[in-house]
Short mmCIF file of C-alpha atoms in Angstrom, two decimals:
data_model
loop_
_atom_site.label_atom_id
_atom_site.label_comp_id
_atom_site.label_asym_id
_atom_site.label_seq_id
_atom_site.Cartn_x
_atom_site.Cartn_y
_atom_site.Cartn_z
CA MET A 4 -12.53 6.72 -18.52
CA ALA A 5 -14.31 5.99 -15.24
CA LYS A 6 -12.84 7.29 -12.03
CA PRO A 7 -11.11 4.51 -10.07
CA SER A 8 -12.76 3.53 -6.81
CA VAL A 9 -9.42 3.87 -5.01
CA SER A 10 -7.82 7.23 -5.64
CA ARG A 11 -4.16 8.19 -5.36
CA ASP A 12 -5.02 10.08 -2.16
CA ASP A 13 -6.69 6.99 -0.73
CA PHE A 14 -3.56 4.98 -1.42
CA ARG A 15 -1.34 7.72 0.03
CA GLY A 16 -3.52 7.70 3.14
CA LEU A 17 -2.53 4.10 3.75
CA PHE A 18 1.11 5.13 4.16
CA ALA A 19 0.15 8.13 6.27
CA PHE A 20 -1.93 5.95 8.59
CA TYR A 21 0.90 3.50 9.20
CA ALA A 22 3.46 6.33 9.50
CA VAL A 23 1.38 7.81 12.32
CA LYS A 24 1.34 4.41 14.01
CA ALA A 25 5.13 4.16 13.68
CA HIS A 26 5.47 7.66 15.12
CA HIS A 27 3.21 6.74 18.04
CA ASP A 28 5.30 3.61 18.64
CA HIS A 29 8.50 5.71 18.53
CA ASN A 30 9.76 3.73 15.55
CA ALA A 31 11.57 6.47 13.63
CA VAL A 32 13.09 4.06 11.10
CA ALA A 33 9.72 2.62 10.06
CA GLU A 34 8.18 6.09 10.10
CA GLY A 35 10.86 7.31 7.72
CA ARG A 36 10.35 4.38 5.34
CA LEU A 37 6.59 4.95 5.32
CA LEU A 38 6.93 8.69 4.76
CA LYS A 39 9.24 7.93 1.82
CA LEU A 40 6.51 5.72 0.35
CA PHE A 41 3.92 8.41 1.08
CA GLY A 42 5.96 10.93 -0.92
CA SER A 43 6.69 8.59 -3.79
CA SER A 44 3.03 7.64 -4.16
CA ASP A 45 2.55 10.86 -6.12
CA HIS A 46 4.43 9.15 -8.93
CA ILE A 47 2.58 5.84 -9.15
CA PRO A 48 1.49 5.32 -12.75
CA ASP A 49 -2.25 5.88 -13.26
CA GLY A 50 -2.60 2.49 -14.94
CA LEU A 51 -1.23 0.76 -11.86
CA LEU A 52 -3.71 2.61 -9.63
CA GLU A 53 -6.55 1.65 -11.96
CA LEU A 54 -5.47 -2.00 -11.82
CA TRP A 55 -5.35 -1.83 -8.01
CA SER A 56 -8.78 -0.24 -7.94
CA SER A 57 -10.37 -2.87 -10.18
CA ARG A 58 -8.82 -5.73 -8.22
CA THR A 59 -9.97 -4.35 -4.89
CA GLU A 60 -13.52 -4.07 -6.22
CA LEU A 61 -13.43 -7.74 -7.16
CA ILE A 62 -12.44 -9.14 -3.79
CA GLY A 63 -13.95 -6.59 -1.42
CA PRO A 64 -12.62 -4.43 1.40
CA GLU A 65 -12.31 -7.09 4.09
CA ALA A 66 -10.17 -9.37 1.92
CA VAL A 67 -8.05 -6.39 0.84
CA GLY A 68 -7.52 -5.41 4.48
CA ASN A 69 -6.45 -8.96 5.28
CA ILE A 70 -3.72 -8.62 2.66
CA VAL A 71 -2.68 -4.99 3.19
CA SER A 72 -2.35 -5.09 6.96
CA PRO A 73 0.29 -7.84 7.21
CA LEU A 74 2.32 -6.30 4.38
CA ALA A 75 2.22 -2.88 6.04
CA HIS A 76 3.22 -4.42 9.35
CA GLN A 77 6.22 -5.99 7.62
CA ILE A 78 7.37 -2.46 6.85
CA LEU A 79 6.80 -1.42 10.47
CA ASP A 80 8.71 -4.46 11.76
CA GLY A 81 11.58 -4.05 9.31
CA GLY A 82 10.77 -7.29 7.49
CA ALA A 83 10.19 -5.52 4.18
CA GLN A 84 11.52 -2.41 2.50
CA TYR A 85 10.33 -0.80 -0.69
CA ASN A 86 12.14 1.88 -2.68
CA HIS A 87 8.95 3.34 -4.13
CA ALA A 88 5.23 3.16 -3.43
CA SER A 89 4.70 1.45 -6.78
CA ASP A 90 6.96 -1.41 -5.57
CA PHE A 91 4.65 -1.89 -2.61
CA LEU A 92 1.61 -1.70 -4.89
CA HIS A 93 3.08 -4.36 -7.19
CA ARG A 94 3.55 -6.60 -4.14
CA LEU A 95 -0.05 -6.00 -3.10
CA LEU A 96 -1.26 -6.89 -6.58
CA ARG A 97 0.72 -10.16 -6.52
CA GLU A 98 -0.85 -11.02 -3.18
CA LEU A 99 -4.32 -10.14 -4.47
CA ASP A 100 -3.75 -12.40 -7.47
CA ARG A 101 -2.81 -15.26 -5.16
CA ASP A 102 -5.87 -14.65 -3.03
CA VAL A 103 -8.22 -14.56 -6.02
CA HIS A 104 -6.84 -17.67 -7.71
#
């Protein structure tokens, strides 16, 4: 099986990046939610990561960023909460499907 273009560590880095922003903004609640997602990303099923990787290759990094950034900011602003990183990834995949179709 080919190595996915987006690794688990890459995906975890997304949560770390936004957690640092929340820390910088003194938003302890958002920081805590993002760190929870960071920790739970160790347990995202490989198949889900592979699906994410293949979809991101199809639409390109700029389009992916245009989808990821608003969803991550919803977490920062308290407009969205996810119990597990895979929940967030499922939401991203739904948004990518909408964007592609």
